Coordinates of C-alpha atoms in Angstrom, one line a residue:
X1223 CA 58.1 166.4 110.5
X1224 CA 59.3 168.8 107.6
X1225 CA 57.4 170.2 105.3
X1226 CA 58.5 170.1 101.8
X1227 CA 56.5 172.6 99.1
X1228 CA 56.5 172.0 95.6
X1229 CA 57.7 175.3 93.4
X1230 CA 54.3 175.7 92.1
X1231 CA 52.8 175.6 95.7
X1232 CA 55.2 177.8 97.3
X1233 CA 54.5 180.5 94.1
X1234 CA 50.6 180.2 94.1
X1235 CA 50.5 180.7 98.3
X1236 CA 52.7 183.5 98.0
X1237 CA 50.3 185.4 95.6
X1238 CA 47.6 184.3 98.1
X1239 CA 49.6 186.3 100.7
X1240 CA 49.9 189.2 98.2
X1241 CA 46.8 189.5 96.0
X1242 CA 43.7 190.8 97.9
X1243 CA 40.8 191.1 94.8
X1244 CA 38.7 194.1 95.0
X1245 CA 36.0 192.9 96.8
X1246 CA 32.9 195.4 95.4
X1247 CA 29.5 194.8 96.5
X1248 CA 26.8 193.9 94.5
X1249 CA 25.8 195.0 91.0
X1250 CA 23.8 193.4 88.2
X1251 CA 20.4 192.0 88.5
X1252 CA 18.7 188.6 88.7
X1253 CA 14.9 187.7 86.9
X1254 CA 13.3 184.4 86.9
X1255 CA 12.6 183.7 83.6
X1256 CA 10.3 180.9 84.2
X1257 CA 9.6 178.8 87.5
X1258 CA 9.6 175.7 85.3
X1259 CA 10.2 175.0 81.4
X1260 CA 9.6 171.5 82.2
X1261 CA 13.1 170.2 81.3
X1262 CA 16.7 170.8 82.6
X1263 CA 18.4 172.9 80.8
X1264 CA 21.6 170.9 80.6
X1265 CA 23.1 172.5 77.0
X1266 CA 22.4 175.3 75.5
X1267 CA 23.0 176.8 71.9
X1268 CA 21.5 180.7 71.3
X1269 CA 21.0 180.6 67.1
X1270 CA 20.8 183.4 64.7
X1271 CA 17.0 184.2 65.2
X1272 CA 17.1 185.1 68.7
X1273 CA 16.1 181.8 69.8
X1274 CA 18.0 179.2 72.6
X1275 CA 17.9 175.7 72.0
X1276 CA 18.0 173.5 75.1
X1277 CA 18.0 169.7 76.3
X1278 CA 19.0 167.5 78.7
X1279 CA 19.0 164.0 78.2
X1280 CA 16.1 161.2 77.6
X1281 CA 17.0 158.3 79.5
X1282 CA 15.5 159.3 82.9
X1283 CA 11.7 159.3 82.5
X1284 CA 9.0 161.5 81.2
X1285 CA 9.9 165.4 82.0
X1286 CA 7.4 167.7 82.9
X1287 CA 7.0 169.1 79.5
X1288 CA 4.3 167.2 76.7
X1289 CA 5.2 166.9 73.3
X1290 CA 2.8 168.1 70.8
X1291 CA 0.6 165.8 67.9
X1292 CA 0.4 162.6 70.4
X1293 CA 4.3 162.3 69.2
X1294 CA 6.0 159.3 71.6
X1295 CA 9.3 157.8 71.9
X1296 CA 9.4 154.4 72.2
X1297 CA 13.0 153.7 73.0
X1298 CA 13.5 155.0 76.4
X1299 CA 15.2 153.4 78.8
X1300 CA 13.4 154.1 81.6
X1301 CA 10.2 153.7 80.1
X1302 CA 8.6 151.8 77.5
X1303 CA 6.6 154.8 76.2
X1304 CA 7.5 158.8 76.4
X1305 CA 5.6 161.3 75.0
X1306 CA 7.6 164.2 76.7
X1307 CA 9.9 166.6 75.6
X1308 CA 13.3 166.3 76.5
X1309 CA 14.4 169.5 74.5
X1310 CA 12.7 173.5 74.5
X1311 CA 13.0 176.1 71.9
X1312 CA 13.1 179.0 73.5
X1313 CA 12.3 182.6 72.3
X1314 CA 14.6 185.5 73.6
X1315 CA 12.0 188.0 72.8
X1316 CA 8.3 186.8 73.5
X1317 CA 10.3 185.1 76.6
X1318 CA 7.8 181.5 75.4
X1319 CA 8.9 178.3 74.3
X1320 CA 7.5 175.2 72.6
X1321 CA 8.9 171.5 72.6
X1322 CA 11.2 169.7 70.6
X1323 CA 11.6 166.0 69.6
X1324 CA 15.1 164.4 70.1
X1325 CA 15.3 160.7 68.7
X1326 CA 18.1 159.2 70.8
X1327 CA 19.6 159.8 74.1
X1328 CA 21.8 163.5 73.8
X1329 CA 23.0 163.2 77.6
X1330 CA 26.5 165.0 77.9
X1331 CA 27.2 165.5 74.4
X1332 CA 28.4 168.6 72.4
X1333 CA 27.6 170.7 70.0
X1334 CA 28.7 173.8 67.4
X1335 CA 27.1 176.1 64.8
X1336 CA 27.6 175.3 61.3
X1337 CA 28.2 178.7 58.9
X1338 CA 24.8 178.8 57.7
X1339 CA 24.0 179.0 61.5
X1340 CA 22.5 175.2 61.7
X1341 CA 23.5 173.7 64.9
X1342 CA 25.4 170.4 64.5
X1343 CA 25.1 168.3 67.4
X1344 CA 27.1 165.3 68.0
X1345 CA 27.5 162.1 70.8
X1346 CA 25.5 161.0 73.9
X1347 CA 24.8 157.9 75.7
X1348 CA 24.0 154.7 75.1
X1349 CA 21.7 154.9 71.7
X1350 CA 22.9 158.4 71.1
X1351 CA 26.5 158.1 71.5
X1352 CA 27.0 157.4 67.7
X1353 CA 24.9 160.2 66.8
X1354 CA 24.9 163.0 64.7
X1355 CA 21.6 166.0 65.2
X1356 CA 21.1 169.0 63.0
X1357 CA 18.8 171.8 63.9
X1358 CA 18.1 174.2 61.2
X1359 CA 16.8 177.6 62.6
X1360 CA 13.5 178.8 61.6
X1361 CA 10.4 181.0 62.2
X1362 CA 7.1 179.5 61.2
X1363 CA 7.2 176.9 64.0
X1364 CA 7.4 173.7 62.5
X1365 CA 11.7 172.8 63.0
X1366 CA 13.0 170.4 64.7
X1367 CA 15.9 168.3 65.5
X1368 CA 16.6 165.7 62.3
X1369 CA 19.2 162.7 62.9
X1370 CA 21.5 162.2 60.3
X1371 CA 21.7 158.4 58.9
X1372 CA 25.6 158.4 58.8
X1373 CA 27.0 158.3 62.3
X1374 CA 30.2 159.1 63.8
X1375 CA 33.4 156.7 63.9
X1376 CA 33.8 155.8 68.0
X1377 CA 31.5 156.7 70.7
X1378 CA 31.3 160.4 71.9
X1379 CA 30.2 161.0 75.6
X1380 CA 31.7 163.9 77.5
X1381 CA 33.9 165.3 73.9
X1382 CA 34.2 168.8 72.9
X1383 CA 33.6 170.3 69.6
X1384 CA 35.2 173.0 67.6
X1385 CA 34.1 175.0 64.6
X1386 CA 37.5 175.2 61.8
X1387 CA 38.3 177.1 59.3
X1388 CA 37.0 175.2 56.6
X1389 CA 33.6 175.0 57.9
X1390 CA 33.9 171.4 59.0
X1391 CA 33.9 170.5 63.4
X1392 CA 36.4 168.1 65.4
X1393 CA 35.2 166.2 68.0
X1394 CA 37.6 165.5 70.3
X1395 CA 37.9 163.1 73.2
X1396 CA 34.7 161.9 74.7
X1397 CA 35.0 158.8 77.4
X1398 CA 37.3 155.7 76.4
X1399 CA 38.1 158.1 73.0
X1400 CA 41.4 159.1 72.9
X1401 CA 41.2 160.2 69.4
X1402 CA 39.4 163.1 67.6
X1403 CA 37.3 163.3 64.3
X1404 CA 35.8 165.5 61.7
X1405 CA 32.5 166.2 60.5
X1406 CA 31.9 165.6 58.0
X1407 CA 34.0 163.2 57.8
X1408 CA 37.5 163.1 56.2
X1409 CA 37.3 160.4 53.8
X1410 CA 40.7 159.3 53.7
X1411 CA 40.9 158.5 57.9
X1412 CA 38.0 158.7 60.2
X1413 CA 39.2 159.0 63.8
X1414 CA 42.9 160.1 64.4
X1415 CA 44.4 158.9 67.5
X1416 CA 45.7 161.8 70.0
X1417 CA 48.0 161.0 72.8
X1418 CA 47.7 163.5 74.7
X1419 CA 44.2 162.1 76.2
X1420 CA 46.0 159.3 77.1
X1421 CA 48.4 161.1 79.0
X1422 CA 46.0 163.4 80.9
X1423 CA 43.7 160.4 82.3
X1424 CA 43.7 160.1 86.4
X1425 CA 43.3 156.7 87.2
X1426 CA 39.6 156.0 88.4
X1427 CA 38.4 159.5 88.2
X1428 CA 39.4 160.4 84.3
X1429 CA 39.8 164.6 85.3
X1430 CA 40.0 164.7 80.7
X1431 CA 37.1 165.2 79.9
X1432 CA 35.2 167.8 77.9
X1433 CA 38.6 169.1 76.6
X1434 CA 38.9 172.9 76.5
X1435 CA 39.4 173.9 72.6
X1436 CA 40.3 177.1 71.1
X1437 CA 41.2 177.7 67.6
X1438 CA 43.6 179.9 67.4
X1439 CA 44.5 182.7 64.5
X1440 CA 46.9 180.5 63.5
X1441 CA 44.2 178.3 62.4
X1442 CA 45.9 175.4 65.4
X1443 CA 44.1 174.3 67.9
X1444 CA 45.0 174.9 71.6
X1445 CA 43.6 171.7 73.3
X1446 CA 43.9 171.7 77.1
X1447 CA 42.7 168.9 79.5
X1448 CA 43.3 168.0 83.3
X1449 CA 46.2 170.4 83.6
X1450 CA 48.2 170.3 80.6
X1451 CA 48.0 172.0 76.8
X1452 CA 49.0 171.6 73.6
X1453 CA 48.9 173.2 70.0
X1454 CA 47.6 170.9 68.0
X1455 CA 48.1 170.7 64.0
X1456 CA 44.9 168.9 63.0
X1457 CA 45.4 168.9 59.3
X1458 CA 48.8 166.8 59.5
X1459 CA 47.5 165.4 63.1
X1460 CA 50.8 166.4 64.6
X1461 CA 51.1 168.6 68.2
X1462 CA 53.2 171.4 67.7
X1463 CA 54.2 172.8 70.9
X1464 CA 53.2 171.6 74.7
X1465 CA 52.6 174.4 77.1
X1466 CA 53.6 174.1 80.9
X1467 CA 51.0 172.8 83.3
X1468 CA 48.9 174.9 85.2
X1469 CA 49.7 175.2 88.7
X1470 CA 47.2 174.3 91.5
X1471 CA 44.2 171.8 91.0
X1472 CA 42.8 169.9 88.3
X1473 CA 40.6 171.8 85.8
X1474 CA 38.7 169.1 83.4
X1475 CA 35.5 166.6 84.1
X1476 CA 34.9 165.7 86.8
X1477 CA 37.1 168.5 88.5
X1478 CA 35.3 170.8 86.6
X1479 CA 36.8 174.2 86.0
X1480 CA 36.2 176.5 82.8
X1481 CA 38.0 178.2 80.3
X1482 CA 37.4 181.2 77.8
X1483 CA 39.5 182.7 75.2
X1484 CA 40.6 186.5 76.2
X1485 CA 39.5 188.8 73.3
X1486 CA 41.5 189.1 70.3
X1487 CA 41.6 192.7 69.1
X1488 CA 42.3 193.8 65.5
X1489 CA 43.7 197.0 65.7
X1490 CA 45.4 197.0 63.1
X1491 CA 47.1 193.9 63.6
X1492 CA 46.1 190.8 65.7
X1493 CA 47.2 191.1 69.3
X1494 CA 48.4 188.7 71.4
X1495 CA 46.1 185.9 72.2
X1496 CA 45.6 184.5 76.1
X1497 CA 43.6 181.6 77.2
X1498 CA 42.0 181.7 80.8
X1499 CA 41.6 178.6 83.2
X1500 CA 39.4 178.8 86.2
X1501 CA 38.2 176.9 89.1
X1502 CA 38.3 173.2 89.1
X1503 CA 38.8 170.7 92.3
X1504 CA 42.1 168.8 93.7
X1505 CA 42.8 165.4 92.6
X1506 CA 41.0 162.9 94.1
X1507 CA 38.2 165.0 95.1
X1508 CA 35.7 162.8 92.7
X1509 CA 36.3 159.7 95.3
X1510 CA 36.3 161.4 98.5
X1511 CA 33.0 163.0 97.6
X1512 CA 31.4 159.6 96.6
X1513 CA 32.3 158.7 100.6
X1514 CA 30.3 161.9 101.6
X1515 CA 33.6 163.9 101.9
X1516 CA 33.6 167.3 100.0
X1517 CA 36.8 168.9 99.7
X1518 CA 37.5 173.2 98.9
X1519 CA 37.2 174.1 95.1
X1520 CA 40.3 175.9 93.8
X1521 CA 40.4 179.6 94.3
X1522 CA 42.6 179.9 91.1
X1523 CA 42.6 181.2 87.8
X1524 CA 45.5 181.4 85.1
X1525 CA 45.8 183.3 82.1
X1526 CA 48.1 182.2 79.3
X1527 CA 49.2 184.2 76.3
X1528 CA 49.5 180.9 74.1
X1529 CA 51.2 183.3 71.4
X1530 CA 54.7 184.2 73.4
X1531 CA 57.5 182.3 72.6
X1532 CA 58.1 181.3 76.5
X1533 CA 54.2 181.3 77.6
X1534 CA 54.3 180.8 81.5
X1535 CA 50.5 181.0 83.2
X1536 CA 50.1 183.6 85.9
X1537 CA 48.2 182.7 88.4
X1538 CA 45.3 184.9 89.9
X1539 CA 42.7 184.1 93.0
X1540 CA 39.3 184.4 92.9
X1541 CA 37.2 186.0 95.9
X1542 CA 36.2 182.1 96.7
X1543 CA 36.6 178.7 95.3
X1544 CA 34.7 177.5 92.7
X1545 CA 34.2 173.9 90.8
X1546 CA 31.7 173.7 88.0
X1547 CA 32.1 177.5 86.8
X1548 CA 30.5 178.9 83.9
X1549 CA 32.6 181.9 82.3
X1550 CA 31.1 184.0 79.7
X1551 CA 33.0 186.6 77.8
X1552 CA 30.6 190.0 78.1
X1553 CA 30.2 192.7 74.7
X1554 CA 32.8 194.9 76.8
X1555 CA 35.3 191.8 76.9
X1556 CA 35.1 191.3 80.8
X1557 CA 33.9 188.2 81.7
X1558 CA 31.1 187.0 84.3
X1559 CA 32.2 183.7 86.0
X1560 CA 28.6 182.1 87.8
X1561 CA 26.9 179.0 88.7
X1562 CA 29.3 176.4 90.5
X1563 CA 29.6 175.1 94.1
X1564 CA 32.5 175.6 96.4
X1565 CA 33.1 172.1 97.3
X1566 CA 33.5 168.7 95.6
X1567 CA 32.9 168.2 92.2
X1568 CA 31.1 167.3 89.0
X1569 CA 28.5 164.8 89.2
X1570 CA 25.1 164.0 91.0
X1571 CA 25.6 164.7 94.9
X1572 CA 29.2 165.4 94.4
X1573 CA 29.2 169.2 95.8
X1574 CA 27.8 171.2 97.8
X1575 CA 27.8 174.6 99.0
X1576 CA 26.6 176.6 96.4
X1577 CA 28.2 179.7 94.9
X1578 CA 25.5 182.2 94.2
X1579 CA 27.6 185.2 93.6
X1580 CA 28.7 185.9 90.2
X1581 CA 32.1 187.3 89.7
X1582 CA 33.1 190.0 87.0
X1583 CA 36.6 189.7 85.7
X1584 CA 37.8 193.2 84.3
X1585 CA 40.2 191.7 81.5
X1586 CA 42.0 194.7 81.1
X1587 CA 42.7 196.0 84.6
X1588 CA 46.0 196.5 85.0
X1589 CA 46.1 196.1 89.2
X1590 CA 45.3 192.2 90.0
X1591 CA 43.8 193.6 92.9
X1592 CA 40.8 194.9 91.1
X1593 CA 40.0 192.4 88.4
X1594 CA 37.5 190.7 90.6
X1595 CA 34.2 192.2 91.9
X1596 CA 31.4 190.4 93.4
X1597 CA 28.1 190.6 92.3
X1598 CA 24.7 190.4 93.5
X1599 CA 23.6 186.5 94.1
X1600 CA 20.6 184.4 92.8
X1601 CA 18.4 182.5 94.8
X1602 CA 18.6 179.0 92.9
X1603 CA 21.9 176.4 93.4
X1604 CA 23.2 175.9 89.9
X1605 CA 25.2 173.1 90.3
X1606 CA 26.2 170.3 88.6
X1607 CA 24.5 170.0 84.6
X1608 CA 23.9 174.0 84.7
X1609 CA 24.6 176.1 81.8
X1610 CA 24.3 179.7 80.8
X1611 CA 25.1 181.8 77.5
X1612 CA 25.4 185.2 76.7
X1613 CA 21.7 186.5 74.7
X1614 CA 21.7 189.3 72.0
X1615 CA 20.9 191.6 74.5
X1616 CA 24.2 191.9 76.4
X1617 CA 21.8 189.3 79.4
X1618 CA 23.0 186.1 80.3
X1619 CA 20.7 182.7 80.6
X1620 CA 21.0 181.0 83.0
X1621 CA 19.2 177.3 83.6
X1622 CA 19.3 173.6 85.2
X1623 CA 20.9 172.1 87.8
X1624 CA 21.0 168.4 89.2
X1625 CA 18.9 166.5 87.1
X1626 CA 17.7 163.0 88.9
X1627 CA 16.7 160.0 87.4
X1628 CA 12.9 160.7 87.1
X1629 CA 13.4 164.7 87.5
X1630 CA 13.8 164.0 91.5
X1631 CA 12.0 166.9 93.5
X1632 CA 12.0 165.4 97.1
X1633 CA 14.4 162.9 99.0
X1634 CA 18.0 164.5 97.6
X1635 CA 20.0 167.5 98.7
X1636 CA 19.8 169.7 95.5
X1637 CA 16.6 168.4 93.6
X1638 CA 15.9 168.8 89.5
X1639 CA 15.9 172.6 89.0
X1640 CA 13.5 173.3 85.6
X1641 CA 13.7 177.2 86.0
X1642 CA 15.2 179.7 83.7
X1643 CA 16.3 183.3 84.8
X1644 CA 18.4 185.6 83.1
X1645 CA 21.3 187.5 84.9
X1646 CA 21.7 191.6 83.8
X1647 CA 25.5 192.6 84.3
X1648 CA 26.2 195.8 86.0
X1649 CA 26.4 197.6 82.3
X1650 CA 22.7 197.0 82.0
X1651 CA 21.8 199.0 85.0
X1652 CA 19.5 201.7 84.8
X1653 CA 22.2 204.4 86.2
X1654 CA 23.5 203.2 82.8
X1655 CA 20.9 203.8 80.3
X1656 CA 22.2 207.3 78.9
X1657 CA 25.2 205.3 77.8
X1658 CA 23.6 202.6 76.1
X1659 CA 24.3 203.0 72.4
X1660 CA 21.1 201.4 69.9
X1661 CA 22.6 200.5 66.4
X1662 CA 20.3 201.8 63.3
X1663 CA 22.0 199.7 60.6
X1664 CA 24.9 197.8 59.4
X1665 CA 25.9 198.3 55.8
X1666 CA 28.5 196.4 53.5
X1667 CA 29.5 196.7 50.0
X1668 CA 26.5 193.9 49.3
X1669 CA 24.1 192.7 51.8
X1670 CA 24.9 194.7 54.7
X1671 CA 24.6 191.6 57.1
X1672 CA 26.7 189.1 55.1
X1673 CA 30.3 190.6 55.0
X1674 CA 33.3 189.1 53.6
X1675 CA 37.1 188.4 55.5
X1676 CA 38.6 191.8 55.1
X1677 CA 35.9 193.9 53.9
X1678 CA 34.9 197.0 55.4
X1679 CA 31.8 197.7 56.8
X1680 CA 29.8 200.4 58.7
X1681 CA 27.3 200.5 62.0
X1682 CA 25.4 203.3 62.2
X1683 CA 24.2 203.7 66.0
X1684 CA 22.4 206.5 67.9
X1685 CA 22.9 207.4 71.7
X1686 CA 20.9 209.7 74.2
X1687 CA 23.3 212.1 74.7
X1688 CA 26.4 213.5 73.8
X1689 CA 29.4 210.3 74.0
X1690 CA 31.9 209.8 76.9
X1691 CA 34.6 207.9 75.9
X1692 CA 35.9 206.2 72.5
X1693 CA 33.5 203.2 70.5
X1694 CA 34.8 200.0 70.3
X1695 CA 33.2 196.9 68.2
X1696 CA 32.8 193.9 68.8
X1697 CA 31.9 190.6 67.5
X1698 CA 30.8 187.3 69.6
X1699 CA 30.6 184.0 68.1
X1700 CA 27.5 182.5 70.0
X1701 CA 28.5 179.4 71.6
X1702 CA 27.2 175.7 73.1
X1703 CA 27.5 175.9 76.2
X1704 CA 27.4 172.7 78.6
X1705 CA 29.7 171.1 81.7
X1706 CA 30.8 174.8 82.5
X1707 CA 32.4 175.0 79.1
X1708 CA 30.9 177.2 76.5
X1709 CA 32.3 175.8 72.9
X1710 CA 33.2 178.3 70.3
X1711 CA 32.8 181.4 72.1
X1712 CA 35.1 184.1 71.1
X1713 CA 35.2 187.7 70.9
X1714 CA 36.5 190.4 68.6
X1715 CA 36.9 193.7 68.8
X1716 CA 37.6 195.3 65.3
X1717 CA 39.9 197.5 63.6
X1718 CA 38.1 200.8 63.3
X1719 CA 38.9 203.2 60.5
X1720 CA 36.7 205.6 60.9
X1721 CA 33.7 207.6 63.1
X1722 CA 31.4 209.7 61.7
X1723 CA 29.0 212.1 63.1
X1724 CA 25.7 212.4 61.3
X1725 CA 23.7 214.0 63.5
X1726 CA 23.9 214.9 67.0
X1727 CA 23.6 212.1 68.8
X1728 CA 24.1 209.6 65.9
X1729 CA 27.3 208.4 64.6
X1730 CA 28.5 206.1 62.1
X1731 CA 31.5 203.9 62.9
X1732 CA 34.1 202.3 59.7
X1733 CA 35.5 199.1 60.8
X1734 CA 37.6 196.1 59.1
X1735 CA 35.8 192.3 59.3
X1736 CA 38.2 190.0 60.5
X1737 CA 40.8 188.9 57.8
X1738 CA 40.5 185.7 57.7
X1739 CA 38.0 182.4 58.7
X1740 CA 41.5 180.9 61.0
X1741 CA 40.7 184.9 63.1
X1742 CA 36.4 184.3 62.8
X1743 CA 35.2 180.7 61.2
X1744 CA 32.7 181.3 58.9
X1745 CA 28.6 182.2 60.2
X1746 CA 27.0 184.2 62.2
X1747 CA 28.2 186.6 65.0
X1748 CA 26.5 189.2 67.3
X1749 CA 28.1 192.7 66.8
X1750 CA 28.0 195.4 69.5
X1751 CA 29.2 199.1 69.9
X1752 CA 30.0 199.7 72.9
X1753 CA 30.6 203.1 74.8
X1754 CA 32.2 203.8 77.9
X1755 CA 31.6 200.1 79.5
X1756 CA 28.3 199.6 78.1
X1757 CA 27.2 197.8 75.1
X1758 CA 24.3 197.5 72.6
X1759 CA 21.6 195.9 72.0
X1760 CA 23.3 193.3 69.4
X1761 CA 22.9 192.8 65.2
X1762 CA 23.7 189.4 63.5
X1763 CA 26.1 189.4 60.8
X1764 CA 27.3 186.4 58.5
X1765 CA 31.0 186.3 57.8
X1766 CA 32.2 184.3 54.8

């Protein structure tokens, strides 16, 4: 019998045959955080005071974590009566956390930062699904989430979130929701009805959800799901422009891949912009795995500069297959790529053989060959309902795994994983320590950590030694991360105008904010110097 290859197949096996990544061994360091923090850490949001808010869901019994004050919830649906925490605040610096209260069920919903650095948290299951959560940062102790009485339009389980802007989020997609929505809410239409989720549903197994968003410095959104993209007009509701499909597998829920927006730099004008698409699982893999059959995660990533006029993805391989990845966009703007299995896909029991090894992506390296290195592995599966973001101090956290109805320990292949452990990229290494700048102060024309789109402003930073190598700055929107895709996350690197040398070893560096909210929406942002590959500790600024 003949065999008959598809144009896309015949192009990504050839670049199989060609590309061989640069395999390095090792690097970066691995520290368990906490053995348990008595919930899963299914979503995570790291706010503006150095603190990580994290939950999983509330409809699978008590967790392993008491609420304070005798508080109970008595609309569980597992048990009549809960008085256990189904969400942590935890605090980056004293490495502690105390308990939260959520009202209704926030299983698999999403989440973005408002710009006055409130996280706005919308959707879930069942009694949450409706639901809109706010939690306003704070130091004395006593926040915690508040449900808002207005609700949103249709039900919101598996949707994505995106800041704009105006300040306002869409929500888009969610299960049976092929439509997107604002908050809050535009009052002449509530829910506009979008096509293109439609379009990208796989019969049985859905392979649309949690859409990958990115607003772009256009101020469109680039919407991608299963294996298709568009640019998306949300003020006139309109799609602008549909992007060729990415070769290979499928990329979105349940055949969970990941995506991150490349850094943008400013210097002096915007550069091109590229989106990056990694991992996910072949088509059908969600219903062979369900009859114990677990086939290979894609080995495949694509990058996409959204911003040609002819964009066409070109296809790279990763050192091994990967579904449920987690990519975070480092200080330097590499990107670490962990958690994930290598087989099956999304969904309880639905992979197996876990990927412990993170990867590091060199954006910027010129030979494909040596964009990938492998680094050193954790001890704990990170599997399906995992998440990790990227802390102030260039670490990344890393947390859940599997949570079973009941927070099942014994009787399943990959039981409920409570830990928390924090991964240290290669930069942080202590070979590395006589390169890592420490910033002294940020100063504006006003208050020197509220700057305005435009506006000039300095950081003053000190270093060991004499410098190697130019200064660049950065800025990294924090992001929600959960389902392997971190929401909002972007990074800058700014227009500098000037450097100064004060001292010796200090310096001050002149840079340009971004120029407008469509390039950074409006709040809070982590800014690093870094020096030759290795970044600073970070400070929080407020763009508006």
């Amino acid at each position: 019998m003949a065999c008959h290859f598809t144009p896309s197949l015949i192009f990504l096996l050839s670049l199989l045959t060609l590309s061989s990544p640069h395999l390095d061994s090792g690097g970066g360091e691995w520290a368990l955080l906490h053995r348990s923090v008595g919930i899963s850490a299914m979503h995570m949001q790291l706010l503006h005071n150095d603190k990580v808010i994290i939950f999983d869901r509330t409809d699978f019994g008590p967790s392993q974590l008491t609420l304070p004050f005798g508080k109970c919830r008595h609309n569980d649906e597992v048990v009549s009566e809960d008085c256990t925490a189904h969400s942590i605040l935890y605090d980056v610096a004293s490495n502690t956390y105390r308990p939260l209260m959520v009202l209704t069920d926030v299983w698999c919903s999403s989440g973005a930062l408002s710009p006055d650095g409130a996280l706005i948290q919308t959707g879930g299951y069942h009694g949450g699904d409706h639901k809109v959560r706010t939690f306003t940062p704070c130091d004395d102790e006593l926040c915690d989430w508040i449900e808002l009485p207005q609700n949103l339009s249709v039900q919101r389980w598996y949707s994505s979130d995106s800041i704009l802007p105006d300040g306002r989020l869409i929500v888009v997609g969610g299960r049976k929701a092929f439509s997107y929505e604002f908050f809050p809410k535009n009052p002449q239409h509530s829910v506009f009805y979008f096509r293109f989720l439609v379009e990208t549903t796989d019969f049985k197994e859905e392979n649309n959800l949690y859409p990958f968003l990115h607003l772009l410095p256009d101020g469109n959104l680039f919407v991608f799901a299963n294996q298709r993209s568009v640019l998306l007009d949300y003020k006139i509701n309109k799609v602008l422009r549909q992007f060729p499909p990415i070769p290979g597998e499928k990329r979105s829920y349940p055949a969970t891949g990941s995506s991150a927006m490349l850094p943008i730099r400013l210097s002096p004008q915007i550069s091109a912009v590229e989106v990056m698409v990694c991992g996910g699982a072949m088509g059908g893999a969600y219903t062979k795995a369900a009859e114990g059959i677990y086939v290979a995660a894609s080995r495949t990533c694509g990058r996409l500069r959204v911003t040609d006029p002819d964009p066409e993805w070109r296809m790279e391989f990763m050192p091994m297959g990967r579904v449920m990845p987690d990519m975070i966009v480092l200080p330097t703007g590499d990107v670490i790529i962990l958690n994930g299995a290598g087989k099956g896909t999304a969904g309880w029991d639905s992979a197996v053989d876990p990927v412990l090894h993170p990867l590091l992506y060199r954006t910027n390296e010129p030979d494909v060959r040596k964009r990938f290195s492998v680094l050193n592995p954790t001890t704990i599966p990170r599997l399906y309902h995992s998440a990790a973001t990227l802390l102030p101090d260039g670490r990344i956290l890393v947390g859940g795994s599997n949570p079973h109805v009941l927070y099942k320990f014994t009787g399943v292949r990959y039981p409920t994983e409570l830990s928390l452990e924090a991964f240290s990229p290669p930069y942080l290494g202590s070979e590395r320590t006589h390169l890592r700048p420490s910033i002294l102060s940020v100063e504006g024309p006003a208050d020197g950590l509220t700057v305005s789109y435009g506006q000039r402003f300095s950081v003053t930073f000190s270093l060991m030694e004499d410098p190697e190598g130019e200064f660049t700055v950065t800025m990294v929107a924090p992001a929600f991360n959960t389902h392997s895709f971190a929401m909002n996350q972007r990074l800058l690197v700014l227009y500098v105008a000037d450097v100064q040398q004060m001292f010796s070893l200090t310096h001050r560096v002149i840079v340009h904010a971004p120029p407008t909210a469509n390039v950074a929406p409006p709040g809070y942002y982590m800014v690093f110097v870094v020096h030759h590959g290795v970044p600073s500790h970070s400070v929080w600024i407020r763009i508006k």
